[in-house]
Amino acid sequence: MKSITFLLVLGGVASAAALDSSSCEKLKSLQPADAVFTTVELVPAGPAAAQGRGAEPAAAPAGRGAQAARPVLPAYCRVAATLKPSPDSDIKMELWLPADNWNGKFQMMGNGGWAGSIQGLNQMPTALREGYATAGTDTGHEGANGMFALGHPEKITDFAWRAVHLTVLQSKALIKAYYGKEPKYSYWNGCSTGGRQALIEVTKFPNDFDGVLAGAPANPHIYLHTAGVARSVALMKHPDGALSQAKVETLHNAVLAQCDALDGLKDGLIADPRKCKFDPDSLLCKANDNDKCLTASQVATVKTVYADVKTSTGEIVWTGFEPGGELQFNQLKTIPTTAAGGGWDSVRILGHQDANYDWRQFNLDSDLALADKSGIDTHVTDLTPYKKHGGKLLLYHGWADPGIAPGNTVNFYNKVLGTMGGGKQDDWMRLFMIPGMLHCGGGNGTDQFNKIAILERWREQNQAPDQILASHVTNGQVDMTRPLCPYPQIAVYKGSGSTNDAANFSCKMQ
């Protein structure tokens, strides 16, 4: 691949203790290869929203205006650039460089869905306040669907891996130019598509990052989306199979009644849903249809949602959704009438390069194989180069994820162990499965924990996370704490004390 790193015609433009607007302006004198600066400016300290950077809070604290909830950012040098590694490329990136109190580190943010914007701008304010030089990219296109890939193979490559990798290279070059030295540690922070990007970085470019957070990885992207289409087609076979909200609650309560206490505590959380052998047939209506039972078509719907999607030869394309998350499974309540959305784009655009491809011609085996030729995923499970680099990989996924069924992450972890040597890999790779957590966060489980700090301690101080203290927050108040345990351990109640206090749990095999 052609190198497009910045040509550094300057040494470090200033010491970290004396970086001002002129220091930021001097970055313009760098000569970028295959890149164009669109903005180089010193942004003064102030509320993030007032600067047009970062995400607006969902709501201001009660009795206070929205301005009070906006995070205040320190002064920073903002660099926006467009990268053009090919004539058809149009990769947008942003890098924020703390004007003072740089912690000597670099943190890059991942994307979600089809990307199509610099979604990292929502997380970069937090990293900036913690002293990081921080960056994000739009992966080379605009819009939250796959239409950009129609007739644009170079843009597919940009989305797949090139935009992220080149943003890393450009960011590190600019960091060295601005501060006079390279970052001591570099970290990746991503969930969903950001989790897929994490695994591609670890496999294709093991030296890019020293620590990687890979949450709910949407990898292989093609397998995830093709499985989603296959599940939709299966649901269409029972058009009268949608469950009402009342019936979804009946189903959920029946699952909890059978499986909640399997981990030794009845608390509304199933520690390992794979041990829940709930049979939807147990709810089949014996007489008249009512809210406390399911019709035959509704039972079929539930089974489809729980079931792994498999090829004709029995290969698991993607695992099914896990018992315990029913209240968030929209597939139970809405039966599709056509294939649509982002998943379908992977089949019709990445696969067939045909926006009008008829979903009624869908064939799981052939469409999966065709779309997979786009090369946007990684199927590598030998991560030895990243391990030799000294990198740490922290995987996490919510058991109640309604968007990306979590069993695939467990399968990936086990495949890596199988490839690299069984249980001897926990010195550099660990997986944390989180009961009750939804997609990348939310839910009734303990989804709040300082992921990047945990990764830092592991990489920089060799303090491996034997367990993680996590919290559940309601209306801004912590109402439950639990230990998150490295897979395959689970949090087990000690038998006394508050079940909302992590001190009364320990991580054990079960």
PDB file of C-alpha atoms in Angstrom, residues 61-323:
ATOM      1  CA  PRO A  61     -30.046  18.305  35.336  1.00  0.00           C
ATOM      2  CA  ALA A  62     -33.405  19.150  36.875  1.00  0.00           C
ATOM      3  CA  GLY A  63     -33.853  22.854  37.478  1.00  0.00           C
ATOM      4  CA  ARG A  64     -30.819  23.828  35.432  1.00  0.00           C
ATOM      5  CA  GLY A  65     -30.392  25.013  31.870  1.00  0.00           C
ATOM      6  CA  ALA A  66     -28.825  22.914  29.136  1.00  0.00           C
ATOM      7  CA  GLN A  67     -25.663  25.033  29.255  1.00  0.00           C
ATOM      8  CA  ALA A  68     -24.928  23.681  32.745  1.00  0.00           C
ATOM      9  CA  ALA A  69     -24.767  20.122  31.415  1.00  0.00           C
ATOM     10  CA  ARG A  70     -22.313  20.873  28.618  1.00  0.00           C
ATOM     11  CA  PRO A  71     -18.806  19.604  29.334  1.00  0.00           C
ATOM     12  CA  VAL A  72     -16.137  22.277  29.545  1.00  0.00           C
ATOM     13  CA  LEU A  73     -13.159  21.461  27.379  1.00  0.00           C
ATOM     14  CA  PRO A  74      -9.588  22.676  27.760  1.00  0.00           C
ATOM     15  CA  ALA A  75      -7.983  24.595  24.923  1.00  0.00           C
ATOM     16  CA  TYR A  76      -6.885  22.385  22.071  1.00  0.00           C
ATOM     17  CA  CYS A  77      -5.473  22.464  18.576  1.00  0.00           C
ATOM     18  CA  ARG A  78      -8.106  21.131  16.203  1.00  0.00           C
ATOM     19  CA  VAL A  79      -6.933  19.605  12.948  1.00  0.00           C
ATOM     20  CA  ALA A  80      -9.430  18.497  10.310  1.00  0.00           C
ATOM     21  CA  ALA A  81      -8.185  16.875   7.137  1.00  0.00           C
ATOM     22  CA  THR A  82      -9.337  14.989   4.077  1.00  0.00           C
ATOM     23  CA  LEU A  83      -7.289  11.938   3.124  1.00  0.00           C
ATOM     24  CA  LYS A  84      -7.148  10.763  -0.488  1.00  0.00           C
ATOM     25  CA  PRO A  85      -5.190   7.517  -0.810  1.00  0.00           C
ATOM     26  CA  SER A  86      -7.023   6.872  -4.093  1.00  0.00           C
ATOM     27  CA  PRO A  87      -8.654   9.206  -6.634  1.00  0.00           C
ATOM     28  CA  ASP A  88     -12.088   8.083  -5.376  1.00  0.00           C
ATOM     29  CA  SER A  89     -11.261   8.412  -1.669  1.00  0.00           C
ATOM     30  CA  ASP A  90     -12.708  11.187   0.477  1.00  0.00           C
ATOM     31  CA  ILE A  91     -11.791  10.280   4.056  1.00  0.00           C
ATOM     32  CA  LYS A  92     -12.569  12.901   6.691  1.00  0.00           C
ATOM     33  CA  MET A  93     -10.654  12.867   9.969  1.00  0.00           C
ATOM     34  CA  GLU A  94     -10.291  15.089  13.008  1.00  0.00           C
ATOM     35  CA  LEU A  95      -7.519  15.202  15.573  1.00  0.00           C
ATOM     36  CA  TRP A  96      -7.693  17.200  18.797  1.00  0.00           C
ATOM     37  CA  LEU A  97      -4.399  18.042  20.498  1.00  0.00           C
ATOM     38  CA  PRO A  98      -4.496  19.376  24.086  1.00  0.00           C
ATOM     39  CA  ALA A  99      -2.760  22.756  24.177  1.00  0.00           C
ATOM     40  CA  ASP A 100      -1.328  21.886  27.578  1.00  0.00           C
ATOM     41  CA  ASN A 101      -1.346  19.002  30.048  1.00  0.00           C
ATOM     42  CA  TRP A 102      -1.070  16.371  27.327  1.00  0.00           C
ATOM     43  CA  ASN A 103      -0.846  12.992  29.036  1.00  0.00           C
ATOM     44  CA  GLY A 104       1.546  11.661  26.406  1.00  0.00           C
ATOM     45  CA  LYS A 105      -1.044   9.290  24.947  1.00  0.00           C
ATOM     46  CA  PHE A 106      -3.270   8.905  21.898  1.00  0.00           C
ATOM     47  CA  GLN A 107      -6.834   7.590  21.912  1.00  0.00           C
ATOM     48  CA  MET A 108      -8.840   6.967  18.751  1.00  0.00           C
ATOM     49  CA  MET A 109     -12.596   6.487  18.686  1.00  0.00           C
ATOM     50  CA  GLY A 110     -14.522   3.945  16.641  1.00  0.00           C
ATOM     51  CA  ASN A 111     -17.726   4.184  14.640  1.00  0.00           C
ATOM     52  CA  GLY A 112     -21.167   2.608  14.656  1.00  0.00           C
ATOM     53  CA  GLY A 113     -23.332   1.133  11.906  1.00  0.00           C
ATOM     54  CA  TRP A 114     -22.159   2.140   8.444  1.00  0.00           C
ATOM     55  CA  ALA A 115     -20.324   5.142   9.929  1.00  0.00           C
ATOM     56  CA  GLY A 116     -20.696   7.984   7.408  1.00  0.00           C
ATOM     57  CA  SER A 117     -19.753  10.734   9.846  1.00  0.00           C
ATOM     58  CA  ILE A 118     -17.040  11.339  12.408  1.00  0.00           C
ATOM     59  CA  GLN A 119     -19.055   9.721  15.173  1.00  0.00           C
ATOM     60  CA  GLY A 120     -16.006   9.850  17.416  1.00  0.00           C
ATOM     61  CA  LEU A 121     -16.754  13.544  17.956  1.00  0.00           C
ATOM     62  CA  ASN A 122     -19.286  12.388  20.551  1.00  0.00           C
ATOM     63  CA  GLN A 123     -16.594  10.680  22.661  1.00  0.00           C
ATOM     64  CA  MET A 124     -13.563  12.836  21.907  1.00  0.00           C
ATOM     65  CA  PRO A 125     -14.466  15.541  24.474  1.00  0.00           C
ATOM     66  CA  THR A 126     -14.105  12.999  27.295  1.00  0.00           C
ATOM     67  CA  ALA A 127     -10.719  11.861  26.023  1.00  0.00           C
ATOM     68  CA  LEU A 128      -9.583  15.455  25.586  1.00  0.00           C
ATOM     69  CA  ARG A 129     -10.517  16.350  29.163  1.00  0.00           C
ATOM     70  CA  GLU A 130      -8.453  13.373  30.327  1.00  0.00           C
ATOM     71  CA  GLY A 131      -5.409  14.737  28.514  1.00  0.00           C
ATOM     72  CA  TYR A 132      -5.433  12.553  25.411  1.00  0.00           C
ATOM     73  CA  ALA A 133      -4.674  13.550  21.874  1.00  0.00           C
ATOM     74  CA  THR A 134      -7.769  12.066  20.289  1.00  0.00           C
ATOM     75  CA  ALA A 135      -9.029  11.355  16.779  1.00  0.00           C
ATOM     76  CA  GLY A 136     -11.901   9.989  14.720  1.00  0.00           C
ATOM     77  CA  THR A 137     -12.846   9.383  11.083  1.00  0.00           C
ATOM     78  CA  ASP A 138     -15.987   9.107   8.949  1.00  0.00           C
ATOM     79  CA  THR A 139     -14.415   6.061   7.171  1.00  0.00           C
ATOM     80  CA  GLY A 140     -14.590   7.791   3.800  1.00  0.00           C
ATOM     81  CA  HIS A 141     -18.227   8.505   3.005  1.00  0.00           C
ATOM     82  CA  GLU A 142     -21.333  10.375   4.119  1.00  0.00           C
ATOM     83  CA  GLY A 143     -24.621   8.753   5.086  1.00  0.00           C
ATOM     84  CA  ALA A 144     -25.615   5.956   7.446  1.00  0.00           C
ATOM     85  CA  ASN A 145     -26.195   3.221   4.858  1.00  0.00           C
ATOM     86  CA  GLY A 146     -24.250   1.155   2.360  1.00  0.00           C
ATOM     87  CA  MET A 147     -25.180   3.010  -0.830  1.00  0.00           C
ATOM     88  CA  PHE A 148     -21.738   4.650  -0.957  1.00  0.00           C
ATOM     89  CA  ALA A 149     -20.310   1.256  -1.976  1.00  0.00           C
ATOM     90  CA  LEU A 150     -22.290   1.033  -5.228  1.00  0.00           C
ATOM     91  CA  GLY A 151     -19.672   1.242  -7.969  1.00  0.00           C
ATOM     92  CA  HIS A 152     -16.945   2.469  -5.608  1.00  0.00           C
ATOM     93  CA  PRO A 153     -14.503  -0.319  -4.714  1.00  0.00           C
ATOM     94  CA  GLU A 154     -11.968   2.124  -3.264  1.00  0.00           C
ATOM     95  CA  LYS A 155     -14.585   3.482  -0.868  1.00  0.00           C
ATOM     96  CA  ILE A 156     -15.306  -0.080   0.248  1.00  0.00           C
ATOM     97  CA  THR A 157     -11.622  -0.455   1.102  1.00  0.00           C
ATOM     98  CA  ASP A 158     -11.677   2.871   2.936  1.00  0.00           C
ATOM     99  CA  PHE A 159     -14.677   1.768   5.010  1.00  0.00           C
ATOM    100  CA  ALA A 160     -13.239  -1.676   5.619  1.00  0.00           C
ATOM    101  CA  TRP A 161      -9.882  -0.667   7.088  1.00  0.00           C
ATOM    102  CA  ARG A 162      -7.970   2.030   5.223  1.00  0.00           C
ATOM    103  CA  ALA A 163      -9.646   5.096   6.716  1.00  0.00           C
ATOM    104  CA  VAL A 164      -8.957   3.975  10.277  1.00  0.00           C
ATOM    105  CA  HIS A 165      -5.369   2.910   9.650  1.00  0.00           C
ATOM    106  CA  LEU A 166      -4.447   6.050   7.738  1.00  0.00           C
ATOM    107  CA  THR A 167      -6.075   8.245  10.368  1.00  0.00           C
ATOM    108  CA  VAL A 168      -3.848   6.516  12.919  1.00  0.00           C
ATOM    109  CA  LEU A 169      -0.733   7.207  10.848  1.00  0.00           C
ATOM    110  CA  GLN A 170      -1.639  10.822  10.167  1.00  0.00           C
ATOM    111  CA  SER A 171      -2.561  11.434  13.801  1.00  0.00           C
ATOM    112  CA  LYS A 172       0.708  10.043  15.118  1.00  0.00           C
ATOM    113  CA  ALA A 173       2.684  12.139  12.632  1.00  0.00           C
ATOM    114  CA  LEU A 174       0.853  15.293  13.707  1.00  0.00           C
ATOM    115  CA  ILE A 175       1.274  14.444  17.386  1.00  0.00           C
ATOM    116  CA  LYS A 176       5.025  14.135  16.886  1.00  0.00           C
ATOM    117  CA  ALA A 177       5.125  17.418  14.995  1.00  0.00           C
ATOM    118  CA  TYR A 178       3.091  19.276  17.617  1.00  0.00           C
ATOM    119  CA  TYR A 179       4.667  17.960  20.803  1.00  0.00           C
ATOM    120  CA  GLY A 180       8.093  16.985  19.506  1.00  0.00           C
ATOM    121  CA  LYS A 181       7.646  13.345  20.431  1.00  0.00           C
ATOM    122  CA  GLU A 182       5.481  10.371  19.598  1.00  0.00           C
ATOM    123  CA  PRO A 183       2.727   9.172  21.940  1.00  0.00           C
ATOM    124  CA  LYS A 184       4.045   6.783  24.550  1.00  0.00           C
ATOM    125  CA  TYR A 185       0.857   4.707  24.408  1.00  0.00           C
ATOM    126  CA  SER A 186      -1.909   4.494  21.833  1.00  0.00           C
ATOM    127  CA  TYR A 187      -5.397   3.158  22.570  1.00  0.00           C
ATOM    128  CA  TRP A 188      -8.449   2.223  20.517  1.00  0.00           C
ATOM    129  CA  ASN A 189     -11.932   2.744  21.960  1.00  0.00           C
ATOM    130  CA  GLY A 190     -14.768   1.246  19.929  1.00  0.00           C
ATOM    131  CA  CYS A 191     -18.044  -0.645  20.157  1.00  0.00           C
ATOM    132  CA  SER A 192     -20.279  -2.241  17.499  1.00  0.00           C
ATOM    133  CA  THR A 193     -18.703  -1.217  14.182  1.00  0.00           C
ATOM    134  CA  GLY A 194     -15.968   0.167  16.410  1.00  0.00           C
ATOM    135  CA  GLY A 195     -15.524  -3.362  17.726  1.00  0.00           C
ATOM    136  CA  ARG A 196     -15.147  -4.658  14.179  1.00  0.00           C
ATOM    137  CA  GLN A 197     -12.626  -1.923  13.450  1.00  0.00           C
ATOM    138  CA  ALA A 198     -10.774  -2.936  16.612  1.00  0.00           C
ATOM    139  CA  LEU A 199     -10.379  -6.539  15.482  1.00  0.00           C
ATOM    140  CA  ILE A 200      -9.243  -5.481  12.015  1.00  0.00           C
ATOM    141  CA  GLU A 201      -6.622  -3.188  13.529  1.00  0.00           C
ATOM    142  CA  VAL A 202      -5.392  -5.963  15.821  1.00  0.00           C
ATOM    143  CA  THR A 203      -5.083  -8.424  12.933  1.00  0.00           C
ATOM    144  CA  LYS A 204      -3.934  -6.222  10.026  1.00  0.00           C
ATOM    145  CA  PHE A 205      -1.946  -3.542  11.852  1.00  0.00           C
ATOM    146  CA  PRO A 206      -0.839  -4.983  15.208  1.00  0.00           C
ATOM    147  CA  ASN A 207       1.574  -2.118  15.891  1.00  0.00           C
ATOM    148  CA  ASP A 208      -1.012   0.669  15.603  1.00  0.00           C
ATOM    149  CA  PHE A 209      -2.321   0.351  19.169  1.00  0.00           C
ATOM    150  CA  ASP A 210      -0.957  -0.765  22.530  1.00  0.00           C
ATOM    151  CA  GLY A 211      -4.389  -1.377  24.010  1.00  0.00           C
ATOM    152  CA  VAL A 212      -7.695  -2.082  22.295  1.00  0.00           C
ATOM    153  CA  LEU A 213     -11.270  -1.939  23.594  1.00  0.00           C
ATOM    154  CA  ALA A 214     -13.539  -4.048  21.390  1.00  0.00           C
ATOM    155  CA  GLY A 215     -17.158  -3.853  22.502  1.00  0.00           C
ATOM    156  CA  ALA A 216     -19.966  -5.872  20.870  1.00  0.00           C
ATOM    157  CA  PRO A 217     -17.889  -6.337  17.718  1.00  0.00           C
ATOM    158  CA  ALA A 218     -19.914  -6.340  14.497  1.00  0.00           C
ATOM    159  CA  ASN A 219     -17.441  -8.718  12.916  1.00  0.00           C
ATOM    160  CA  PRO A 220     -17.776 -10.298  10.481  1.00  0.00           C
ATOM    161  CA  HIS A 221     -19.994  -7.428   9.302  1.00  0.00           C
ATOM    162  CA  ILE A 222     -21.126  -9.449   6.283  1.00  0.00           C
ATOM    163  CA  TYR A 223     -22.083 -12.438   8.424  1.00  0.00           C
ATOM    164  CA  LEU A 224     -23.986 -10.257  10.891  1.00  0.00           C
ATOM    165  CA  HIS A 225     -25.994  -8.543   8.171  1.00  0.00           C
ATOM    166  CA  THR A 226     -26.605 -11.606   6.048  1.00  0.00           C
ATOM    167  CA  ALA A 227     -27.803 -13.497   9.116  1.00  0.00           C
ATOM    168  CA  GLY A 228     -30.149 -10.608   9.850  1.00  0.00           C
ATOM    169  CA  VAL A 229     -31.648 -10.865   6.379  1.00  0.00           C
ATOM    170  CA  ALA A 230     -32.020 -14.636   6.757  1.00  0.00           C
ATOM    171  CA  ARG A 231     -33.777 -14.159  10.092  1.00  0.00           C
ATOM    172  CA  SER A 232     -36.146 -11.598   8.551  1.00  0.00           C
ATOM    173  CA  VAL A 233     -37.003 -13.982   5.718  1.00  0.00           C
ATOM    174  CA  ALA A 234     -37.688 -16.741   8.247  1.00  0.00           C
ATOM    175  CA  LEU A 235     -39.963 -14.450  10.271  1.00  0.00           C
ATOM    176  CA  MET A 236     -41.952 -13.612   7.134  1.00  0.00           C
ATOM    177  CA  LYS A 237     -43.075 -17.242   6.936  1.00  0.00           C
ATOM    178  CA  HIS A 238     -45.404 -16.508   9.870  1.00  0.00           C
ATOM    179  CA  PRO A 239     -46.900 -13.075   9.094  1.00  0.00           C
ATOM    180  CA  ASP A 240     -49.361 -13.438  11.976  1.00  0.00           C
ATOM    181  CA  GLY A 241     -46.578 -14.265  14.426  1.00  0.00           C
ATOM    182  CA  ALA A 242     -46.013 -10.845  16.004  1.00  0.00           C
ATOM    183  CA  LEU A 243     -46.311 -10.678  19.804  1.00  0.00           C
ATOM    184  CA  SER A 244     -48.127  -7.881  21.592  1.00  0.00           C
ATOM    185  CA  GLN A 245     -46.284  -6.080  24.382  1.00  0.00           C
ATOM    186  CA  ALA A 246     -48.333  -8.038  26.907  1.00  0.00           C
ATOM    187  CA  LYS A 247     -47.278 -11.318  25.309  1.00  0.00           C
ATOM    188  CA  VAL A 248     -43.630 -10.254  25.221  1.00  0.00           C
ATOM    189  CA  GLU A 249     -43.886  -9.629  28.960  1.00  0.00           C
ATOM    190  CA  THR A 250     -45.479 -13.052  29.440  1.00  0.00           C
ATOM    191  CA  LEU A 251     -42.578 -14.621  27.548  1.00  0.00           C
ATOM    192  CA  HIS A 252     -39.970 -12.665  29.483  1.00  0.00           C
ATOM    193  CA  ASN A 253     -41.515 -13.531  32.842  1.00  0.00           C
ATOM    194  CA  ALA A 254     -41.631 -17.215  31.908  1.00  0.00           C
ATOM    195  CA  VAL A 255     -37.942 -17.135  30.960  1.00  0.00           C
ATOM    196  CA  LEU A 256     -37.016 -15.509  34.265  1.00  0.00           C
ATOM    197  CA  ALA A 257     -39.179 -17.937  36.229  1.00  0.00           C
ATOM    198  CA  GLN A 258     -37.224 -20.842  34.761  1.00  0.00           C
ATOM    199  CA  CYS A 259     -33.723 -19.390  34.460  1.00  0.00           C
ATOM    200  CA  ASP A 260     -33.205 -16.375  36.727  1.00  0.00           C
ATOM    201  CA  ALA A 261     -32.096 -18.441  39.713  1.00  0.00           C
ATOM    202  CA  LEU A 262     -29.676 -20.663  37.770  1.00  0.00           C
ATOM    203  CA  ASP A 263     -26.805 -18.459  38.949  1.00  0.00           C
ATOM    204  CA  GLY A 264     -27.896 -18.781  42.583  1.00  0.00           C
ATOM    205  CA  LEU A 265     -29.768 -15.487  42.842  1.00  0.00           C
ATOM    206  CA  LYS A 266     -33.198 -14.382  41.665  1.00  0.00           C
ATOM    207  CA  ASP A 267     -32.568 -10.766  40.708  1.00  0.00           C
ATOM    208  CA  GLY A 268     -33.916 -10.274  37.187  1.00  0.00           C
ATOM    209  CA  LEU A 269     -30.501 -10.972  35.625  1.00  0.00           C
ATOM    210  CA  ILE A 270     -29.375 -14.197  33.979  1.00  0.00           C
ATOM    211  CA  ALA A 271     -25.620 -14.499  34.467  1.00  0.00           C
ATOM    212  CA  ASP A 272     -25.121 -16.919  31.560  1.00  0.00           C
ATOM    213  CA  PRO A 273     -28.178 -17.158  29.289  1.00  0.00           C
ATOM    214  CA  ARG A 274     -26.720 -20.075  27.345  1.00  0.00           C
ATOM    215  CA  LYS A 275     -27.565 -22.281  30.321  1.00  0.00           C
ATOM    216  CA  CYS A 276     -31.217 -21.297  30.016  1.00  0.00           C
ATOM    217  CA  LYS A 277     -32.964 -24.106  28.129  1.00  0.00           C
ATOM    218  CA  PHE A 278     -36.345 -22.410  27.896  1.00  0.00           C
ATOM    219  CA  ASP A 279     -38.816 -24.066  25.511  1.00  0.00           C
ATOM    220  CA  PRO A 280     -41.258 -21.598  23.881  1.00  0.00           C
ATOM    221  CA  ASP A 281     -43.679 -24.485  23.287  1.00  0.00           C
ATOM    222  CA  SER A 282     -44.428 -24.362  27.012  1.00  0.00           C
ATOM    223  CA  LEU A 283     -46.420 -21.172  26.354  1.00  0.00           C
ATOM    224  CA  LEU A 284     -48.505 -22.555  23.476  1.00  0.00           C
ATOM    225  CA  CYS A 285     -52.166 -21.659  23.920  1.00  0.00           C
ATOM    226  CA  LYS A 286     -54.178 -24.730  24.884  1.00  0.00           C
ATOM    227  CA  ALA A 287     -57.562 -23.119  24.232  1.00  0.00           C
ATOM    228  CA  ASN A 288     -58.445 -19.554  23.314  1.00  0.00           C
ATOM    229  CA  ASP A 289     -55.739 -17.047  22.492  1.00  0.00           C
ATOM    230  CA  ASN A 290     -54.976 -14.617  25.347  1.00  0.00           C
ATOM    231  CA  ASP A 291     -52.139 -12.492  26.734  1.00  0.00           C
ATOM    232  CA  LYS A 292     -50.821 -15.339  28.893  1.00  0.00           C
ATOM    233  CA  CYS A 293     -50.062 -17.717  26.030  1.00  0.00           C
ATOM    234  CA  LEU A 294     -48.678 -17.794  22.486  1.00  0.00           C
ATOM    235  CA  THR A 295     -50.227 -18.992  19.245  1.00  0.00           C
ATOM    236  CA  ALA A 296     -48.355 -21.501  17.080  1.00  0.00           C
ATOM    237  CA  SER A 297     -47.166 -18.689  14.795  1.00  0.00           C
ATOM    238  CA  GLN A 298     -45.964 -16.663  17.761  1.00  0.00           C
ATOM    239  CA  VAL A 299     -44.069 -19.661  19.125  1.00  0.00           C
ATOM    240  CA  ALA A 300     -42.409 -19.951  15.709  1.00  0.00           C
ATOM    241  CA  THR A 301     -41.412 -16.282  15.914  1.00  0.00           C
ATOM    242  CA  VAL A 302     -39.818 -16.757  19.330  1.00  0.00           C
ATOM    243  CA  LYS A 303     -37.914 -19.821  18.162  1.00  0.00           C
ATOM    244  CA  THR A 304     -36.624 -17.919  15.128  1.00  0.00           C
ATOM    245  CA  VAL A 305     -35.354 -15.058  17.287  1.00  0.00           C
ATOM    246  CA  TYR A 306     -33.581 -17.425  19.682  1.00  0.00           C
ATOM    247  CA  ALA A 307     -32.158 -19.690  16.962  1.00  0.00           C
ATOM    248  CA  ASP A 308     -28.684 -19.558  15.452  1.00  0.00           C
ATOM    249  CA  VAL A 309     -28.666 -18.725  11.744  1.00  0.00           C
ATOM    250  CA  LYS A 310     -26.930 -21.536   9.869  1.00  0.00           C
ATOM    251  CA  THR A 311     -25.919 -22.314   6.309  1.00  0.00           C
ATOM    252  CA  SER A 312     -27.202 -25.411   4.543  1.00  0.00           C
ATOM    253  CA  THR A 313     -24.123 -27.291   5.775  1.00  0.00           C
ATOM    254  CA  GLY A 314     -24.730 -26.334   9.407  1.00  0.00           C
ATOM    255  CA  GLU A 315     -22.116 -23.576   9.741  1.00  0.00           C
ATOM    256  CA  ILE A 316     -23.239 -20.944  12.250  1.00  0.00           C
ATOM    257  CA  VAL A 317     -23.403 -17.623  10.444  1.00  0.00           C
ATOM    258  CA  TRP A 318     -24.466 -15.776  13.606  1.00  0.00           C
ATOM    259  CA  THR A 319     -25.795 -16.897  16.940  1.00  0.00           C
ATOM    260  CA  GLY A 320     -29.362 -16.281  18.079  1.00  0.00           C
ATOM    261  CA  PHE A 321     -30.494 -13.720  20.617  1.00  0.00           C
ATOM    262  CA  GLU A 322     -30.207 -14.852  24.218  1.00  0.00           C
ATOM    263  CA  PRO A 323     -33.047 -15.598  26.675  1.00  0.00           C
TER     264      PRO A 323
END
